[in-house]
PDB file of C-alpha atoms in Angstrom:
ATOM      1  CA  MET R  21      -9.027  -3.421  20.905  1.00 89.00           C
ATOM      2  CA  PHE R  22      -7.336  -5.978  18.428  1.00 94.00           C
ATOM      3  CA  VAL R  23      -6.078  -3.920  15.164  1.00 96.00           C
ATOM      4  CA  THR R  24      -5.032  -5.425  11.716  1.00 97.00           C
ATOM      5  CA  GLY R  25      -2.759  -3.471   9.436  1.00 98.00           C
ATOM      6  CA  LEU R  26      -3.173  -4.073   5.862  1.00 98.00           C
ATOM      7  CA  VAL R  27      -0.574  -2.797   3.481  1.00 98.00           C
ATOM      8  CA  LEU R  28      -1.875  -2.669  -0.241  1.00 96.00           C
ATOM      9  CA  ALA R  29       1.159  -3.594  -2.494  1.00 94.00           C
ATOM     10  CA  ALA R  30      -0.289  -5.518  -5.451  1.00 91.00           C
ATOM     11  CA  ASP R  31      -0.963  -2.753  -7.594  1.00 83.00           C
ATOM     12  CA  GLY R  32       0.680  -3.067 -10.865  1.00 73.00           C
ATOM     13  CA  SER R  33       3.005  -0.040 -12.267  1.00 73.00           C
ATOM     14  CA  PRO R  34       2.488  -0.478 -16.210  1.00 65.00           C
ATOM     15  CA  ARG R  35       3.562   3.184 -16.514  1.00 68.00           C
ATOM     16  CA  LEU R  36       7.056   2.620 -14.826  1.00 74.00           C
ATOM     17  CA  GLY R  37       8.098  -0.730 -16.401  1.00 72.00           C
ATOM     18  CA  VAL R  38       9.296  -2.355 -13.132  1.00 79.00           C
ATOM     19  CA  PRO R  39       7.544  -3.076  -9.868  1.00 86.00           C
ATOM     20  CA  LYS R  40       7.349   0.261  -8.113  1.00 89.00           C
ATOM     21  CA  GLU R  41       7.647  -1.596  -4.797  1.00 91.00           C
ATOM     22  CA  LEU R  42      11.600  -2.094  -5.497  1.00 91.00           C
ATOM     23  CA  LEU R  43      12.333   1.433  -6.196  1.00 90.00           C
ATOM     24  CA  SER R  44      15.086   2.825  -3.984  1.00 88.00           C
ATOM     25  CA  TYR R  45      13.818   4.951  -1.155  1.00 89.00           C
ATOM     26  CA  GLN R  46      15.970   6.075   1.633  1.00 86.00           C
ATOM     27  CA  GLY R  47      18.551   3.320   1.686  1.00 85.00           C
ATOM     28  CA  GLU R  48      15.821   0.407   0.919  1.00 89.00           C
ATOM     29  CA  THR R  49      12.889  -0.049  -1.110  1.00 91.00           C
ATOM     30  CA  LEU R  50       9.575   2.036  -1.333  1.00 93.00           C
ATOM     31  CA  LEU R  51       7.681  -0.930   0.061  1.00 95.00           C
ATOM     32  CA  GLY R  52      10.447  -1.720   2.576  1.00 95.00           C
ATOM     33  CA  ALA R  53      10.018   1.771   4.112  1.00 95.00           C
ATOM     34  CA  SER R  54       6.199   1.486   3.881  1.00 96.00           C
ATOM     35  CA  LEU R  55       6.446  -1.588   5.926  1.00 97.00           C
ATOM     36  CA  ASP R  56       8.793  -0.327   8.616  1.00 96.00           C
ATOM     37  CA  THR R  57       6.089   2.340   9.301  1.00 96.00           C
ATOM     38  CA  ALA R  58       3.582  -0.338   9.587  1.00 97.00           C
ATOM     39  CA  ARG R  59       5.790  -2.106  11.998  1.00 97.00           C
ATOM     40  CA  GLU R  60       6.235   1.002  14.104  1.00 96.00           C
ATOM     41  CA  CYS R  61       2.240   1.174  14.311  1.00 96.00           C
ATOM     42  CA  GLY R  62       2.272  -2.084  16.871  1.00 95.00           C
ATOM     43  CA  PHE R  63      -0.497  -3.626  14.966  1.00 97.00           C
ATOM     44  CA  ASP R  64      -1.709  -6.769  16.456  1.00 97.00           C
ATOM     45  CA  GLN R  65      -1.682  -8.382  12.940  1.00 98.00           C
ATOM     46  CA  LEU R  66       0.116  -7.039   9.821  1.00 98.00           C
ATOM     47  CA  ILE R  67      -0.697  -8.162   6.408  1.00 98.00           C
ATOM     48  CA  VAL R  68       0.694  -7.252   2.945  1.00 97.00           C
ATOM     49  CA  THR R  69      -0.568  -8.135  -0.295  1.00 96.00           C
ATOM     50  CA  LEU R  70       1.834  -8.593  -3.239  1.00 94.00           C
ATOM     51  CA  GLY R  71       0.689  -8.786  -7.333  1.00 90.00           C
ATOM     52  CA  THR R  72       2.524 -10.165  -9.996  1.00 88.00           C
ATOM     53  CA  ALA R  73       5.949  -9.039  -8.818  1.00 88.00           C
ATOM     54  CA  SER R  74       5.453 -11.115  -5.780  1.00 90.00           C
ATOM     55  CA  GLU R  75       8.815 -13.294  -6.387  1.00 91.00           C
ATOM     56  CA  GLN R  76      10.919 -10.277  -6.948  1.00 90.00           C
ATOM     57  CA  VAL R  77       9.601  -8.537  -3.747  1.00 92.00           C
ATOM     58  CA  ARG R  78      10.141 -11.524  -1.590  1.00 93.00           C
ATOM     59  CA  GLU R  79      13.833 -11.644  -2.957  1.00 92.00           C
ATOM     60  CA  ARG R  80      14.316  -7.958  -2.124  1.00 92.00           C
ATOM     61  CA  VAL R  81      12.165  -6.723   0.696  1.00 94.00           C
ATOM     62  CA  ASP R  82      12.077  -7.698   4.425  1.00 93.00           C
ATOM     63  CA  LEU R  83       8.560  -9.104   4.928  1.00 95.00           C
ATOM     64  CA  ASP R  84       9.242 -10.373   8.443  1.00 93.00           C
ATOM     65  CA  GLY R  85       6.417 -10.119  10.821  1.00 93.00           C
ATOM     66  CA  ALA R  86       3.896  -9.691   8.014  1.00 96.00           C
ATOM     67  CA  TRP R  87       1.430 -12.172   6.587  1.00 96.00           C
ATOM     68  CA  VAL R  88       1.916 -12.152   2.906  1.00 96.00           C
ATOM     69  CA  VAL R  89      -1.355 -12.501   0.653  1.00 96.00           C
ATOM     70  CA  ASP R  90      -0.569 -13.058  -3.192  1.00 92.00           C
ATOM     71  CA  SER R  91      -3.213 -11.151  -5.230  1.00 88.00           C
ATOM     72  CA  PRO R  92      -1.799 -11.717  -9.003  1.00 76.00           C
ATOM     73  CA  HIS R  93      -5.331 -10.447 -10.380  1.00 76.00           C
ATOM     74  CA  ALA R  94      -4.724  -6.922  -8.901  1.00 69.00           C
ATOM     75  CA  ASP R  95      -2.694  -6.023 -12.080  1.00 68.00           C
ATOM     76  CA  THR R  96      -6.022  -6.276 -14.102  1.00 68.00           C
ATOM     77  CA  GLY R  97      -8.065  -4.195 -11.389  1.00 71.00           C
ATOM     78  CA  SER R  98      -9.307  -6.796  -8.906  1.00 84.00           C
ATOM     79  CA  SER R  99      -9.424  -5.902  -5.467  1.00 91.00           C
ATOM     80  CA  SER R 100      -6.494  -7.224  -3.113  1.00 93.00           C
ATOM     81  CA  ILE R 101      -8.417  -6.064  -0.094  1.00 95.00           C
ATOM     82  CA  VAL R 102     -10.785  -9.193  -0.901  1.00 94.00           C
ATOM     83  CA  PRO R 103      -8.310 -12.066  -0.583  1.00 94.00           C
ATOM     84  CA  ALA R 104      -6.671 -10.425   2.435  1.00 96.00           C
ATOM     85  CA  LEU R 105     -10.052 -10.477   4.436  1.00 97.00           C
ATOM     86  CA  ASP R 106      -9.574 -14.173   4.444  1.00 96.00           C
ATOM     87  CA  VAL R 107      -6.330 -14.038   6.690  1.00 97.00           C
ATOM     88  CA  VAL R 108      -7.706 -11.353   9.168  1.00 97.00           C
ATOM     89  CA  ASP R 109      -7.628 -12.583  12.467  1.00 96.00           C
ATOM     90  CA  ARG R 110     -11.185 -13.664  13.883  1.00 95.00           C
ATOM     91  CA  ARG R 111     -10.393 -11.313  16.803  1.00 95.00           C
ATOM     92  CA  THR R 112      -9.637  -8.102  14.983  1.00 95.00           C
ATOM     93  CA  ASP R 113     -12.098  -5.205  15.615  1.00 94.00           C
ATOM     94  CA  GLY R 114     -11.103  -3.609  12.347  1.00 95.00           C
ATOM     95  CA  ILE R 115      -8.422  -2.934   9.810  1.00 97.00           C
ATOM     96  CA  VAL R 116      -6.258   0.098   9.131  1.00 98.00           C
ATOM     97  CA  VAL R 117      -5.792   0.181   5.289  1.00 98.00           C
ATOM     98  CA  MET R 118      -2.267   1.685   4.172  1.00 98.00           C
ATOM     99  CA  LEU R 119      -0.563   1.913   0.842  1.00 97.00           C
ATOM    100  CA  GLY R 120       2.841   0.487  -0.154  1.00 96.00           C
ATOM    101  CA  ASP R 121       3.584   3.274  -2.497  1.00 94.00           C
ATOM    102  CA  GLN R 122       3.135   6.056  -0.034  1.00 95.00           C
ATOM    103  CA  PRO R 123       5.997   5.837   2.247  1.00 93.00           C
ATOM    104  CA  GLY R 124       5.191   9.425   3.556  1.00 93.00           C
ATOM    105  CA  VAL R 125       2.449   8.207   6.008  1.00 96.00           C
ATOM    106  CA  THR R 126       3.667   8.308   9.527  1.00 96.00           C
ATOM    107  CA  SER R 127       2.959   6.001  12.621  1.00 96.00           C
ATOM    108  CA  ALA R 128       1.772   9.049  14.351  1.00 96.00           C
ATOM    109  CA  THR R 129      -1.061   9.431  11.677  1.00 97.00           C
ATOM    110  CA  VAL R 130      -1.992   5.767  12.293  1.00 97.00           C
ATOM    111  CA  TRP R 131      -2.088   6.187  15.969  1.00 96.00           C
ATOM    112  CA  SER R 132      -4.207   9.215  15.896  1.00 95.00           C
ATOM    113  CA  LEU R 133      -6.698   7.346  13.622  1.00 96.00           C
ATOM    114  CA  VAL R 134      -6.914   4.439  15.749  1.00 95.00           C
ATOM    115  CA  ALA R 135      -7.338   6.461  18.835  1.00 93.00           C
ATOM    116  CA  GLU R 136     -10.243   8.193  17.439  1.00 92.00           C
ATOM    117  CA  VAL R 137     -11.986   5.249  15.944  1.00 91.00           C
ATOM    118  CA  ALA R 138     -11.569   2.910  19.104  1.00 81.00           C
ATOM    119  CA  GLY R 139     -14.323   4.032  21.448  1.00 70.00           C
ATOM    120  CA  PRO R 140     -16.868   3.922  20.664  1.00 71.00           C
ATOM    121  CA  ALA R 141     -15.970   2.024  17.683  1.00 73.00           C
ATOM    122  CA  THR R 142     -16.584   3.858  14.546  1.00 86.00           C
ATOM    123  CA  PRO R 143     -17.383   2.037  11.146  1.00 93.00           C
ATOM    124  CA  ILE R 144     -15.329   4.072   9.094  1.00 96.00           C
ATOM    125  CA  GLY R 145     -12.306   6.301   9.844  1.00 96.00           C
ATOM    126  CA  VAL R 146     -10.686   8.510   7.434  1.00 97.00           C
ATOM    127  CA  SER R 147      -7.519  10.683   7.601  1.00 97.00           C
ATOM    128  CA  ARG R 148      -8.247  14.342   6.794  1.00 97.00           C
ATOM    129  CA  TYR R 149      -5.162  16.144   5.553  1.00 97.00           C
ATOM    130  CA  ASP R 150      -5.081  19.729   4.711  1.00 96.00           C
ATOM    131  CA  ASN R 151      -6.000  19.367   1.157  1.00 95.00           C
ATOM    132  CA  GLY R 152      -8.472  16.294   1.348  1.00 96.00           C
ATOM    133  CA  ARG R 153      -9.278  12.808   2.411  1.00 96.00           C
ATOM    134  CA  GLY R 154      -6.486  10.202   2.322  1.00 97.00           C
ATOM    135  CA  HIS R 155      -4.983   6.965   3.685  1.00 97.00           C
ATOM    136  CA  PRO R 156      -4.687   5.488   6.196  1.00 98.00           C
ATOM    137  CA  CYS R 157      -8.349   4.500   6.529  1.00 97.00           C
ATOM    138  CA  TRP R 158     -10.094   2.406   9.190  1.00 97.00           C
ATOM    139  CA  PHE R 159     -12.925  -0.160   8.346  1.00 96.00           C
ATOM    140  CA  GLY R 160     -14.504  -1.730  11.472  1.00 95.00           C
ATOM    141  CA  ARG R 161     -15.631  -5.487  11.218  1.00 94.00           C
ATOM    142  CA  GLU R 162     -19.067  -4.684  10.485  1.00 94.00           C
ATOM    143  CA  LEU R 163     -17.755  -3.325   7.061  1.00 95.00           C
ATOM    144  CA  PHE R 164     -16.049  -6.744   6.075  1.00 96.00           C
ATOM    145  CA  GLY R 165     -19.136  -7.931   4.179  1.00 95.00           C
ATOM    146  CA  GLU R 166     -19.171  -4.819   1.898  1.00 95.00           C
ATOM    147  CA  LEU R 167     -15.533  -4.584   1.654  1.00 96.00           C
ATOM    148  CA  ARG R 168     -15.729  -8.281   0.131  1.00 94.00           C
ATOM    149  CA  GLN R 169     -17.866  -6.639  -2.794  1.00 94.00           C
ATOM    150  CA  LEU R 170     -15.260  -4.544  -3.874  1.00 93.00           C
ATOM    151  CA  ARG R 171     -14.213  -4.799  -7.555  1.00 91.00           C
ATOM    152  CA  SER R 172     -10.912  -2.832  -7.037  1.00 91.00           C
ATOM    153  CA  ASP R 173      -8.856  -1.645  -3.957  1.00 92.00           C
ATOM    154  CA  ARG R 174      -9.786   2.190  -5.037  1.00 92.00           C
ATOM    155  CA  ASP R 175     -13.580   1.294  -4.748  1.00 93.00           C
ATOM    156  CA  VAL R 176     -13.043   1.883  -0.942  1.00 94.00           C
ATOM    157  CA  TRP R 177     -13.637   5.610  -1.734  1.00 95.00           C
ATOM    158  CA  GLY R 178     -16.902   4.615  -3.324  1.00 95.00           C
ATOM    159  CA  LEU R 179     -17.890   2.922  -0.154  1.00 94.00           C
ATOM    160  CA  ILE R 180     -16.733   5.825   1.913  1.00 94.00           C
ATOM    161  CA  ARG R 181     -18.772   8.516  -0.240  1.00 93.00           C
ATOM    162  CA  ALA R 182     -21.869   6.449  -0.153  1.00 91.00           C
ATOM    163  CA  GLY R 183     -22.975   7.754   3.101  1.00 87.00           C
ATOM    164  CA  ARG R 184     -24.460   4.355   4.349  1.00 89.00           C
ATOM    165  CA  HIS R 185     -22.316   4.539   7.438  1.00 92.00           C
ATOM    166  CA  PRO R 186     -20.942   7.006  10.115  1.00 91.00           C
ATOM    167  CA  ILE R 187     -17.646   8.292   9.295  1.00 94.00           C
ATOM    168  CA  THR R 188     -14.932   9.846  11.475  1.00 94.00           C
ATOM    169  CA  GLU R 189     -12.470  12.430   9.948  1.00 95.00           C
ATOM    170  CA  VAL R 190      -9.036  12.510  12.010  1.00 96.00           C
ATOM    171  CA  ASP R 191      -6.898  15.458  11.237  1.00 96.00           C
ATOM    172  CA  ALA R 192      -3.627  14.721   9.666  1.00 96.00           C
ATOM    173  CA  ALA R 193      -0.550  17.109   9.466  1.00 93.00           C
ATOM    174  CA  GLY R 194       0.188  18.482   6.201  1.00 94.00           C
ATOM    175  CA  ASN R 195      -1.170  17.571   2.490  1.00 95.00           C
ATOM    176  CA  ILE R 196      -1.796  13.989   1.483  1.00 96.00           C
ATOM    177  CA  PRO R 197       1.451  12.084   1.113  1.00 96.00           C
ATOM    178  CA  LEU R 198       2.490  11.516  -2.245  1.00 94.00           C
ATOM    179  CA  ARG R 199       1.863   8.081  -3.886  1.00 92.00           C
ATOM    180  CA  VAL R 200       4.299   6.763  -6.516  1.00 91.00           C
ATOM    181  CA  GLU R 201       2.297   5.933  -9.790  1.00 86.00           C
ATOM    182  CA  THR R 202       4.534   7.445 -12.323  1.00 85.00           C
ATOM    183  CA  TRP R 203       8.340   8.050 -12.935  1.00 86.00           C
ATOM    184  CA  GLU R 204       7.524  11.740 -12.175  1.00 86.00           C
ATOM    185  CA  ASP R 205       6.003  10.916  -8.944  1.00 89.00           C
ATOM    186  CA  TYR R 206       9.169   9.078  -7.965  1.00 88.00           C
ATOM    187  CA  GLN R 207      11.440  11.998  -9.234  1.00 87.00           C
ATOM    188  CA  PHE R 208       9.287  14.357  -7.157  1.00 88.00           C
ATOM    189  CA  LEU R 209       9.098  11.985  -3.960  1.00 89.00           C
ATOM    190  CA  VAL R 210      13.073  11.596  -3.832  1.00 86.00           C
ATOM    191  CA  ALA R 211      13.487  15.431  -4.240  1.00 85.00           C
ATOM    192  CA  LEU R 212      11.453  16.172  -1.287  1.00 83.00           C
ATOM    193  CA  PRO R 213      13.246  17.926   1.652  1.00 81.00           C
ATOM    194  CA  GLY R 214      14.649  15.621   4.264  1.00 75.00           C
ATOM    195  CA  VAL R 215      14.540  12.595   1.585  1.00 75.00           C
ATOM    196  CA  GLU R 216      18.319  11.345   1.216  1.00 68.00           C
ATOM    197  CA  GLU R 217      17.942   9.634  -2.069  1.00 63.00           C
ATOM    198  CA  GLU R 218      19.204  10.541  -5.701  1.00 60.00           C
ATOM    199  CA  ALA R 219      16.743   9.202  -8.480  1.00 57.00           C
ATOM    200  CA  PRO R 220      18.502   7.264 -11.187  1.00 57.00           C
ATOM    201  CA  VAL R 221      18.901   9.502 -14.520  1.00 50.00           C
ATOM    202  CA  VAL R 222      17.638   6.439 -16.623  1.00 51.00           C
ATOM    203  CA  PRO R 223      14.077   5.533 -16.539  1.00 50.00           C
ATOM    204  CA  PRO R 224      13.085   2.666 -14.061  1.00 50.00           C
ATOM    205  CA  ALA R 225      12.431   0.201 -17.130  1.00 53.00           C
ATOM    206  CA  ALA R 226      16.103   0.102 -17.440  1.00 44.00           C
ATOM    207  CA  VAL R 227      16.937  -0.677 -13.803  1.00 46.00           C
ATOM    208  CA  PRO R 228      17.172  -4.305 -12.990  1.00 44.00           C
ATOM    209  CA  THR R 229      14.593  -5.523 -10.689  1.00 42.00           C
ATOM    210  CA  ARG R 230      16.208  -8.641  -9.051  1.00 43.00           C
ATOM    211  CA  GLY R 231      19.472  -9.330  -7.461  1.00 42.00           C
ATOM    212  CA  ARG R 232      21.330 -10.860 -10.281  1.00 37.00           C
ATOM    213  CA  PRO R 233      22.122  -9.332 -13.742  1.00 36.00           C
ATOM    214  CA  ALA R 234      19.976  -9.689 -16.426  1.00 34.00           C
ATOM    215  CA  ARG R 235      20.620 -12.455 -19.134  1.00 34.00           C
ATOM    216  CA  ARG R 236      21.659 -11.287 -22.458  1.00 32.00           C
ATOM    217  CA  ARG R 237      19.208 -12.412 -25.233  1.00 33.00           C
ATOM    218  CA  SER R 238      20.463 -13.309 -28.578  1.00 33.00           C
ATOM    219  CA  ARG R 239      17.019 -12.975 -30.105  1.00 35.00           C
ATOM    220  CA  ARG R 240      15.438  -9.629 -31.468  1.00 34.00           C
ATOM    221  CA  PRO R 241      13.022  -8.122 -28.943  1.00 35.00           C
ATOM    222  CA  LYS R 242       9.283  -8.055 -29.916  1.00 35.00           C
ATOM    223  CA  VAL R 243       8.055  -4.564 -31.412  1.00 31.00           C
TER     224      VAL R 243
END
């Protein structure tokens, strides 16, 4: 069975003020930690989508082993899954969709999902946590046509709930791992037991996102 892992990291972070993929986590970045988990899964192919912060992410995050797909329009709600499908290996039986802002997902959860959908092949596989469905999710090749019709990445849940295809729910330990979409999410994440990270006191908008100091500007900022 040929499996492609797809890590979605093109989503914007307007409520944070900086690319959330670059927030510090466990000695690296949020996206870096998510990609480390994806590499542990041993996918036959690994793809990561990047949005408008692509340049900064490429400077700061180890993307080795991953096929990078730029999806700059994801910030306006367009699906980054659609362009990613263009580079999926023709041999793949399906894709495992993961999120670049959800580092709590484990490789064991992914392995369990793939094992359950592998035989006989299932069109849709969803992780079932104690408090509901969540990522990672599996979509067989026969679903690629419908995935190409998605208007946003979140619309995968509409496809799942539509009931047009058999769904395999695979038990996953604990509650749905936290996604970082707000500053409060990030503070909660780094405060979890076992996470060795200290959230900065200042809001992320004040934290430089590049490896070099920001230039001082003489003109007054826009209001």
